[in-house]
Coordinates of C-alpha atoms in Angstrom, one line a residue:
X1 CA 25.5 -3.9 -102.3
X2 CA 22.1 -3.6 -103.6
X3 CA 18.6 -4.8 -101.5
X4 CA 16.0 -3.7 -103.6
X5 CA 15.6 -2.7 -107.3
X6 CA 13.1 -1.2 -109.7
X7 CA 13.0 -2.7 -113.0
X8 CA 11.3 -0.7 -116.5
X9 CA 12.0 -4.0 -119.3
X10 CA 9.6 -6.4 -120.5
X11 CA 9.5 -10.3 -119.3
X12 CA 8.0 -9.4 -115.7
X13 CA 7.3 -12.8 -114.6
X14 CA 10.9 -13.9 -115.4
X15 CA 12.0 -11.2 -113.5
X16 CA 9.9 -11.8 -110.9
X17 CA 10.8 -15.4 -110.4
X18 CA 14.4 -14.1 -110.3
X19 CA 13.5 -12.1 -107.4
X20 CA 11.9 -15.1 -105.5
X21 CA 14.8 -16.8 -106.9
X22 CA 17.4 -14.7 -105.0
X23 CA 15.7 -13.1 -102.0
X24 CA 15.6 -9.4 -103.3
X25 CA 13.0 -6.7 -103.2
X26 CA 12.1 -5.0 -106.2
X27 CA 9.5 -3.0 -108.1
X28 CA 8.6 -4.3 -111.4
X29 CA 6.7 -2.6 -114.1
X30 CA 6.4 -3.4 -117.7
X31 CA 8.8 -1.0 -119.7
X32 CA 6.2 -0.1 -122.9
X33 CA 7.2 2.5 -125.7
X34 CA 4.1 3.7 -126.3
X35 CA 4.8 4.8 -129.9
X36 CA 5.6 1.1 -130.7
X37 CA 2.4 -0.1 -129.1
X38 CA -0.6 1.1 -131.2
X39 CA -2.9 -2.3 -129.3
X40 CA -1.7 -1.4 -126.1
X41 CA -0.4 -4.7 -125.6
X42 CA 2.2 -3.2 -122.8
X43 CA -0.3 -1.8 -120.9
X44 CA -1.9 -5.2 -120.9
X45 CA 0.9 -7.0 -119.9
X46 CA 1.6 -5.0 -116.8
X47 CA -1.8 -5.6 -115.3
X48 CA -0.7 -8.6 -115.7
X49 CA 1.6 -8.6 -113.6
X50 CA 0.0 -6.5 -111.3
X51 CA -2.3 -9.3 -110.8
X52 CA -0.1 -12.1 -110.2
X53 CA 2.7 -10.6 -108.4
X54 CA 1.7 -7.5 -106.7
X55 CA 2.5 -8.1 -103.1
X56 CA 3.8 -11.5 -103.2
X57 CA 6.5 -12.9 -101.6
X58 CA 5.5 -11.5 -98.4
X59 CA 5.3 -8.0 -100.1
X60 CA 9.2 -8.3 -101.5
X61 CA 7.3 -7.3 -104.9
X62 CA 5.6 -4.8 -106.3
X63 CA 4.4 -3.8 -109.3
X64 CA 4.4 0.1 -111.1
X65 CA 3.5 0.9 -113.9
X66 CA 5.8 1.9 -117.1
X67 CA 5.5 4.5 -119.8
X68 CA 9.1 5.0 -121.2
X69 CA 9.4 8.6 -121.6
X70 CA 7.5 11.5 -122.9
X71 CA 10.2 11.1 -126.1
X72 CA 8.6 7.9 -126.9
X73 CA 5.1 7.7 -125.7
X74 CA 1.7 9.6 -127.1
X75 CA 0.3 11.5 -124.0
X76 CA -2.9 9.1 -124.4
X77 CA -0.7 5.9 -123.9
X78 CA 1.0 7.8 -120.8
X79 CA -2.7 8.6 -119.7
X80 CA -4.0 5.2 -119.9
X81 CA -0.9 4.1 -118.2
X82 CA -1.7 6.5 -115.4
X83 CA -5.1 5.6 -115.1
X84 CA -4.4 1.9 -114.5
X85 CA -2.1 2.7 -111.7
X86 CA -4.4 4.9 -110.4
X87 CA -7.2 2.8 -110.0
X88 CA -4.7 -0.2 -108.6
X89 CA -3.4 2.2 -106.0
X90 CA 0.1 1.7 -107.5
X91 CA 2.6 4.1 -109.1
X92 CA 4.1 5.3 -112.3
X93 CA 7.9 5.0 -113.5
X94 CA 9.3 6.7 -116.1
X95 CA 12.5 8.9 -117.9
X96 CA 11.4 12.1 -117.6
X97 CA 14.0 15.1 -119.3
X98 CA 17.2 12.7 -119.4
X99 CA 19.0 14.2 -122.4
X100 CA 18.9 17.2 -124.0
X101 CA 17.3 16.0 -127.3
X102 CA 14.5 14.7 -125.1
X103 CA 13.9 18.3 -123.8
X104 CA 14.0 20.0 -127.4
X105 CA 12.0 17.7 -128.6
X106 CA 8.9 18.0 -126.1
X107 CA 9.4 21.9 -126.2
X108 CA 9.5 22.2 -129.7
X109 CA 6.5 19.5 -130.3
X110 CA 3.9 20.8 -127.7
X111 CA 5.7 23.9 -126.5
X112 CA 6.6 23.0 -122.9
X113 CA 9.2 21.1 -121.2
X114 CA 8.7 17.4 -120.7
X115 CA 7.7 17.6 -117.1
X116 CA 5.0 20.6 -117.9
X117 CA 3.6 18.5 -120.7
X118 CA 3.3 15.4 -118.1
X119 CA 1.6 17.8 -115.8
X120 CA -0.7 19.1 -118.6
X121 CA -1.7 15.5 -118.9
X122 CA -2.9 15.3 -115.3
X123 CA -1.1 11.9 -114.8
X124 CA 1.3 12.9 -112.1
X125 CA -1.3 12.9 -109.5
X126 CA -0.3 9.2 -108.7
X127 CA 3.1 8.4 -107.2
X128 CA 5.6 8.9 -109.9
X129 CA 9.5 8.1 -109.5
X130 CA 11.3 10.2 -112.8
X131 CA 14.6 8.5 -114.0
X132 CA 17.0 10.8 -114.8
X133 CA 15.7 14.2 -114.4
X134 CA 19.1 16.0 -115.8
X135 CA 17.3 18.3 -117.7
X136 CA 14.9 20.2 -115.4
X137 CA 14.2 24.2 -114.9
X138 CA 13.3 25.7 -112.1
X139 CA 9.1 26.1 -113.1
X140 CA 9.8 21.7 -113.7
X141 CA 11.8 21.4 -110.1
X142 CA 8.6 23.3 -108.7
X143 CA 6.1 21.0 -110.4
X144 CA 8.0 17.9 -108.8
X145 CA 7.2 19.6 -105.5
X146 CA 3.6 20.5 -106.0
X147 CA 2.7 16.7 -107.4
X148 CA 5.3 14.9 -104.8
X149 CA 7.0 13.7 -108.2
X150 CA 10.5 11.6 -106.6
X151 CA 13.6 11.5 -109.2
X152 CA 16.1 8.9 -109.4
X153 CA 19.8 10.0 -110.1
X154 CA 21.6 8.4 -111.9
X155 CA 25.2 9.4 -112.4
X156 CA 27.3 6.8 -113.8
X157 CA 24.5 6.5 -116.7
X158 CA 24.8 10.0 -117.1
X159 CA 28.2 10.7 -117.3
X160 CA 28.8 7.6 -119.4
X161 CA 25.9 9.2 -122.1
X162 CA 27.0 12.6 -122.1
X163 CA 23.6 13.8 -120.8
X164 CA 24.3 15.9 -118.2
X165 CA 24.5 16.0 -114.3
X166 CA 21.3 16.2 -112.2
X167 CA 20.6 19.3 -110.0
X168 CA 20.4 17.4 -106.7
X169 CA 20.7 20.1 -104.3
X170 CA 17.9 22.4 -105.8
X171 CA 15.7 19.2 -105.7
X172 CA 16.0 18.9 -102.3
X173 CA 15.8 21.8 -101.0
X174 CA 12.1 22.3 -103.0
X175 CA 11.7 19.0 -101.0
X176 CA 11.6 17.1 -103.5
X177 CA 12.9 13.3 -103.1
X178 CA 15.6 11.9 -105.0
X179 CA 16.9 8.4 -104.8
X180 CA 20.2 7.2 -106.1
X181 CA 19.9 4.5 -109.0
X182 CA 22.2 2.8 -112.0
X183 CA 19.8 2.8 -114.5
X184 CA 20.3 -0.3 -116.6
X185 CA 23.3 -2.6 -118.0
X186 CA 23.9 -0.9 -121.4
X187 CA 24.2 2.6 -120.0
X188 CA 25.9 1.3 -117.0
X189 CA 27.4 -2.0 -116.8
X190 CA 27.6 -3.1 -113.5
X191 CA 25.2 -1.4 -111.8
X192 CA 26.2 -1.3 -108.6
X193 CA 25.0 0.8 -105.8
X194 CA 28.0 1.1 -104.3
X195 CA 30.0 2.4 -106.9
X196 CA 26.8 5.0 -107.9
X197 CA 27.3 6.0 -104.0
X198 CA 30.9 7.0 -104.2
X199 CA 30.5 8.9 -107.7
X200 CA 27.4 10.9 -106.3
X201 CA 29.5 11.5 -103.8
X202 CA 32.1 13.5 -106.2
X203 CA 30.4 14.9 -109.0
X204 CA 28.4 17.3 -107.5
X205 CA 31.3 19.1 -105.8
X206 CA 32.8 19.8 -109.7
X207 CA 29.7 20.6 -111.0
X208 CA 28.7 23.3 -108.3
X209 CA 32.3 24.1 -107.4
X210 CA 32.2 23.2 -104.1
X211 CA 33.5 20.6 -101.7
X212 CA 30.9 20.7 -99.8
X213 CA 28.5 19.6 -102.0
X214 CA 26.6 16.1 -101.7
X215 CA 29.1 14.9 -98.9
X216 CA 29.2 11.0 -97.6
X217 CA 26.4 11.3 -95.1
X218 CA 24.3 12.9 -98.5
X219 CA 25.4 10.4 -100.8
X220 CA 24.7 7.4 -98.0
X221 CA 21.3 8.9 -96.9
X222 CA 20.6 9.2 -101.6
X223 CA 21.4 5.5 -101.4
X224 CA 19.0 4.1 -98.6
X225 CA 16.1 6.2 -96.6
X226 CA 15.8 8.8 -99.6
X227 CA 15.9 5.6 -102.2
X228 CA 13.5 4.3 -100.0
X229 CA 11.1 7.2 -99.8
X230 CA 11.7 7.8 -103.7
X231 CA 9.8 4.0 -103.9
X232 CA 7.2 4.8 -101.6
X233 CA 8.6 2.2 -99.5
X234 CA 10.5 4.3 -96.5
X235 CA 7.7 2.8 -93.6
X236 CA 9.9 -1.3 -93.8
X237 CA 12.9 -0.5 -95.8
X238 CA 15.7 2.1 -96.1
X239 CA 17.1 2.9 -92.7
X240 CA 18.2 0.1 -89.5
X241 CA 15.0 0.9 -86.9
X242 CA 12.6 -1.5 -84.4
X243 CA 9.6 -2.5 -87.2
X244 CA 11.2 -2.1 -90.1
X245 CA 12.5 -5.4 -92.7
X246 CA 16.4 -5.7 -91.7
X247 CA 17.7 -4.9 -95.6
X248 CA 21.3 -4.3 -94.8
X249 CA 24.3 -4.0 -95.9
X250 CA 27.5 -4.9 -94.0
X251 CA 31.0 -3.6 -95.1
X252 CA 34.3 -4.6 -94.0
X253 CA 36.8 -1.8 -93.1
X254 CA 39.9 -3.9 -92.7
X255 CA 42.0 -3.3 -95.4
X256 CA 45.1 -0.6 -95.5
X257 CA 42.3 1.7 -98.0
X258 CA 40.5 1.8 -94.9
X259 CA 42.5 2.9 -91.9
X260 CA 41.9 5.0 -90.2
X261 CA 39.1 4.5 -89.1
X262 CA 37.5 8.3 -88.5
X263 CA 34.7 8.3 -90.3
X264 CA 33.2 4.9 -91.4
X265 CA 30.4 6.7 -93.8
X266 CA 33.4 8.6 -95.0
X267 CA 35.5 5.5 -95.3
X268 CA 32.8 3.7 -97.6
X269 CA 32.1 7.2 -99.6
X270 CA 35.7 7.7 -100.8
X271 CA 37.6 4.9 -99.9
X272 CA 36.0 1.5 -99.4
X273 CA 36.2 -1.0 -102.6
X274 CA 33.4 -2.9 -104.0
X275 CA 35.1 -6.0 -102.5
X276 CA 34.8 -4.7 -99.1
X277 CA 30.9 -5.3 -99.0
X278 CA 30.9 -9.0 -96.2
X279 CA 27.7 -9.5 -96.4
X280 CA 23.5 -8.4 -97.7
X281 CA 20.7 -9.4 -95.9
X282 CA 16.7 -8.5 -97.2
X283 CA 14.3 -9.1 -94.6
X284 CA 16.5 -10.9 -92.4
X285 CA 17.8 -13.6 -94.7
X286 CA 21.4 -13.8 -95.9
X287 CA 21.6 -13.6 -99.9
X288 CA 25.5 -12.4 -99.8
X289 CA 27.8 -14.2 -96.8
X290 CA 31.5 -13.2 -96.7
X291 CA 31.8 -13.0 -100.5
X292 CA 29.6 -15.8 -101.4
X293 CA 26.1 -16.0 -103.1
X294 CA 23.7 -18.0 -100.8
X295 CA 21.0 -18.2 -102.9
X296 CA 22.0 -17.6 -106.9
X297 CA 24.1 -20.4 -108.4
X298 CA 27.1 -17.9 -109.8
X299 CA 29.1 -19.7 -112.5
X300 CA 33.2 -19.9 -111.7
X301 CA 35.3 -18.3 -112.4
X302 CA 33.6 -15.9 -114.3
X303 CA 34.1 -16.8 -117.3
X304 CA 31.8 -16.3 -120.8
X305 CA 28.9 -18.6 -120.4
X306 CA 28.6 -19.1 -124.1
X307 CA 28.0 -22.8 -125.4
X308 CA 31.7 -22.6 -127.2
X309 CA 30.5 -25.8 -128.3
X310 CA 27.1 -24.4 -129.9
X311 CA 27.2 -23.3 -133.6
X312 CA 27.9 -19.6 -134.3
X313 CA 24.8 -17.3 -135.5
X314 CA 24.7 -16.2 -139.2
X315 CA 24.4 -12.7 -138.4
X316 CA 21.7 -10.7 -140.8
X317 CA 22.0 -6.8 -141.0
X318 CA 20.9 -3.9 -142.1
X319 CA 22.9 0.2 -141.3
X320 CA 22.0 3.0 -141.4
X321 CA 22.4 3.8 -145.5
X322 CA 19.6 0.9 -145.8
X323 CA 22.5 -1.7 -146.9
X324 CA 22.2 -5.5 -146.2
X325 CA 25.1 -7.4 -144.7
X326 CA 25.4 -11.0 -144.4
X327 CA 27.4 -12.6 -142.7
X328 CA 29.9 -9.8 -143.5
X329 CA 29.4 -9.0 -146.7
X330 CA 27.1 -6.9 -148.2
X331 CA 24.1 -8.4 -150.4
X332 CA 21.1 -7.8 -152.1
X333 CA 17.5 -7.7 -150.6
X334 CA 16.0 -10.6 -153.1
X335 CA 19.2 -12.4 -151.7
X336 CA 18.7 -12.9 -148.3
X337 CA 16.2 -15.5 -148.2
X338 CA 18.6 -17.7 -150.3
X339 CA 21.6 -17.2 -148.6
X340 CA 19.5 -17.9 -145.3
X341 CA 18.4 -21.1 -146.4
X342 CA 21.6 -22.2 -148.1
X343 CA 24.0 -21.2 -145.2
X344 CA 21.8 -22.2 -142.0
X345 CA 21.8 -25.8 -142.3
X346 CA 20.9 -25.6 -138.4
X347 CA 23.4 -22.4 -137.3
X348 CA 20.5 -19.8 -135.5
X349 CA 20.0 -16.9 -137.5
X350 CA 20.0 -13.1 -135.4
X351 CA 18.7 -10.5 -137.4
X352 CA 19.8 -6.7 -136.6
X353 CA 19.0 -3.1 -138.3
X354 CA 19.7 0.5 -137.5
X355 CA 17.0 1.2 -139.7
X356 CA 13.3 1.6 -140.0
X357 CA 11.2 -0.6 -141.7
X358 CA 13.1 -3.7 -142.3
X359 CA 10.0 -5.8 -140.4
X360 CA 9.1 -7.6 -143.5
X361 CA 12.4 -8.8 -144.0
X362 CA 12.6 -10.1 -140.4
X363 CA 9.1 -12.3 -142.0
X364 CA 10.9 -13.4 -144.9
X365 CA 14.0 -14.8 -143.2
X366 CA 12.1 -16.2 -140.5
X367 CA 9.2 -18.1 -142.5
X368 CA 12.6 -19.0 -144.5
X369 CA 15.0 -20.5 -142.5
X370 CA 16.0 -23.4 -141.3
X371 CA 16.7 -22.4 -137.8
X372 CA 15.3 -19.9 -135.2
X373 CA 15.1 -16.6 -136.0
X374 CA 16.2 -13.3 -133.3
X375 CA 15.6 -10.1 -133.3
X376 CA 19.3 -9.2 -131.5
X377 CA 18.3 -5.0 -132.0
X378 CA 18.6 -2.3 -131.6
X379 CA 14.6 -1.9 -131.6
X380 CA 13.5 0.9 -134.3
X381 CA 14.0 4.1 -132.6
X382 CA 16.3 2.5 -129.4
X383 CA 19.4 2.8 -131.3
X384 CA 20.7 5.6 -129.1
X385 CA 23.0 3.3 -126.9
X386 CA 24.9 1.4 -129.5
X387 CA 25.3 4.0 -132.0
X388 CA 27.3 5.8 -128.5
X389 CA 28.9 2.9 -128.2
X390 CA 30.2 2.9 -132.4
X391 CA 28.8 -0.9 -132.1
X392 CA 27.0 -0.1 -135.6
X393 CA 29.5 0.6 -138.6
X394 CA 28.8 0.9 -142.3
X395 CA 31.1 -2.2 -143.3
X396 CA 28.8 -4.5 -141.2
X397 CA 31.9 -5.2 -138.5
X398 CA 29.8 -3.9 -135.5
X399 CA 26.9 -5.6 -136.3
X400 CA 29.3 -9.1 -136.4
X401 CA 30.4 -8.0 -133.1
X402 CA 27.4 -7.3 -131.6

């Protein structure tokens, strides 16, 4: 069900290619966590890709430009971010207020909420989509307003996380533009937009008490022309009309779920299953035809695509009290190069901590081993997901599974 996508990771030409690949739209820009990135290498990577894909593909990609979140970037890294996309004519994407520790944190640490402190920065003068925005008071709603900040809402993500439930309704009526998005596979899973339309399409009415609240039409209209006009992109995309680049979605309303017909928007809203979706076009060409992928090579049935055949990592890790497991068992630190190159004899080796610090570790067993090193995460300080997830536990089983 999805035409078009904006993507905050790193690897921008591969995920560029798989855009030409498939046929999609998307907006690309390189997710950088400033705090990580003292040479700025991010920054220099999305200019990058700026300059080789911004535009191409008869204009099916574009190219933003991506600070991670106030949480984890200096306000000179989001500056410099800013500046780039200013003087490239292109935007800015980034969490803004997603959680609650996010807010405390920028209050406590410059004394004003995260979307003040961007505004103090004098960055959101160039267009700016904000993930999330849960966490937003009425002074931050009115900032979005003044700068023409758009916020993408993302509700599965948010219910799955715990972090709250954006105020959609007092967004739009300061006229401010909010899209409807998944935000990305750990938070979400299968990120699809037809599944995000149909739970916008019910949360709201809990959290404000009233039935009425973000109907079918609203949760459609958050899906397409507002998504649309969130990316800056509303003149070719996000509505059927004479001009514009035929991105559409066809349903099928067939099935017992959905008869009677009525109300198709309010058939697809609360009744329609993901299987219903026939077919997706993007400027006119078919990518999705009656169930089938004309343009990806989908592997069937769905099945792991793991080598079975391949030999299983040794899996190096380190938890949160600082302890070293290998291979499930706990070690000592001046045994791990050992073990490495005793036990690899070809097996890849994935290395894994909850912990700072561990990077000359991840140097010793790679200059050590016989086989190719991986960092398999979570990154310092990006440990939020799988620690919500309990994939991380002290006897080293999580790590093995992950």
């Amino acid at each position: 069900g999805a035409t078009c996508f904006m993507e905050m990771y790193d690897h921008c030409d591969a995920i560029a290619q798989a855009v030409v690949d498939s046929g999609m739209r998307a907006i690309i820009s390189r997710g950088s966590v400033g705090m990580n990135d003292p040479e700025g290498r991010g920054i220099a990577e999305n200019d990058a890709a700026y300059a080789r894909w911004h535009g191409a593909e008869e204009d099916r990609i574009r190219i933003w430009y991506g600070p991670h979140a106030p949480n984890t970037c200096p306000g000179e890294y989001i500056q410099e971010m800013a500046a780039h996309a200013r003087q490239r004519n292109t935007g800015v994407h980034i969490h803004v207020a997603e959680t609650k520790g996010e807010f405390d944190f920028i209050q406590g640490k410059y004394g004003m909420t995260p979307a003040a402190w961007l505004e103090s920065l004098g960055v959101l003068d160039v267009p700016t989509l904000a993930a999330h925005s849960v966490w937003l008071t009425d002074e931050d709603i009115a900032i979005y307003a003044r700068h023409g900040v758009a916020a993408a809402h993302n509700p599965i993500s948010n219910l799955k996380l715990a972090s709250g439930i954006c105020r959609v309704e007092d967004l739009e009526r300061a006229d401010v533009v909010v899209g409807l998005g998944t935000d990305g596979a750990s938070s979400n899973n299968i990120m699809s937009m037809h599944r995000e339309l149909q739970v916008a399409a019910l949360i709201h009415k809990i959290r404000n008490y009233d039935a009425q609240a973000i109907g079918a039409r609203d949760a459609l209209r958050l899906a397409t022309i507002s998504g649309a006009k969130a990316l800056r992109w509303d003149d070719a995309i996000g509505s059927i009309a004479v001009g514009k680049r035929a991105d559409l979605v066809l349903y099928k309303l067939d099935q017992p779920w959905n008869v009677p017909h009525h109300d198709p928007v309010s058939n697809v809203a609360y009744a329609a299953q993901q299987s219903d979706i026939d077919s997706v076009f993007v400027q006119g060409d078919c990518l999705y035809k009656h169930g089938d992928y004309q343009t990806l090579d989908v592997e069937r049935p769905s099945t792991s695509s793991h080598d079975k055949s391949a030999p299983e990592a040794l899996v190096v890790s380190v938890d949160r009290s600082n302890i070293i497991w290998f291979d499930g068992r706990q070690v000592g630190k001046e045994e791990v190069t050992g073990l490495v190159r005793g036990a690899a004899a070809g097996r890849p080796v994935a290395f894994s901590s909850c912990s700072r610090g561990w990077g000359a570790l991840v140097r010793q067993v790679s200059t050590t081993a016989c086989s190719p090193v991986r960092w398999i995460g979570p990154a310092p300080g990006e440990d939020r997901l799988l620690r919500a997830e309990g994939a991380c536990l002290p006897d080293g089983e999580g790590n093995r599974r992950l």
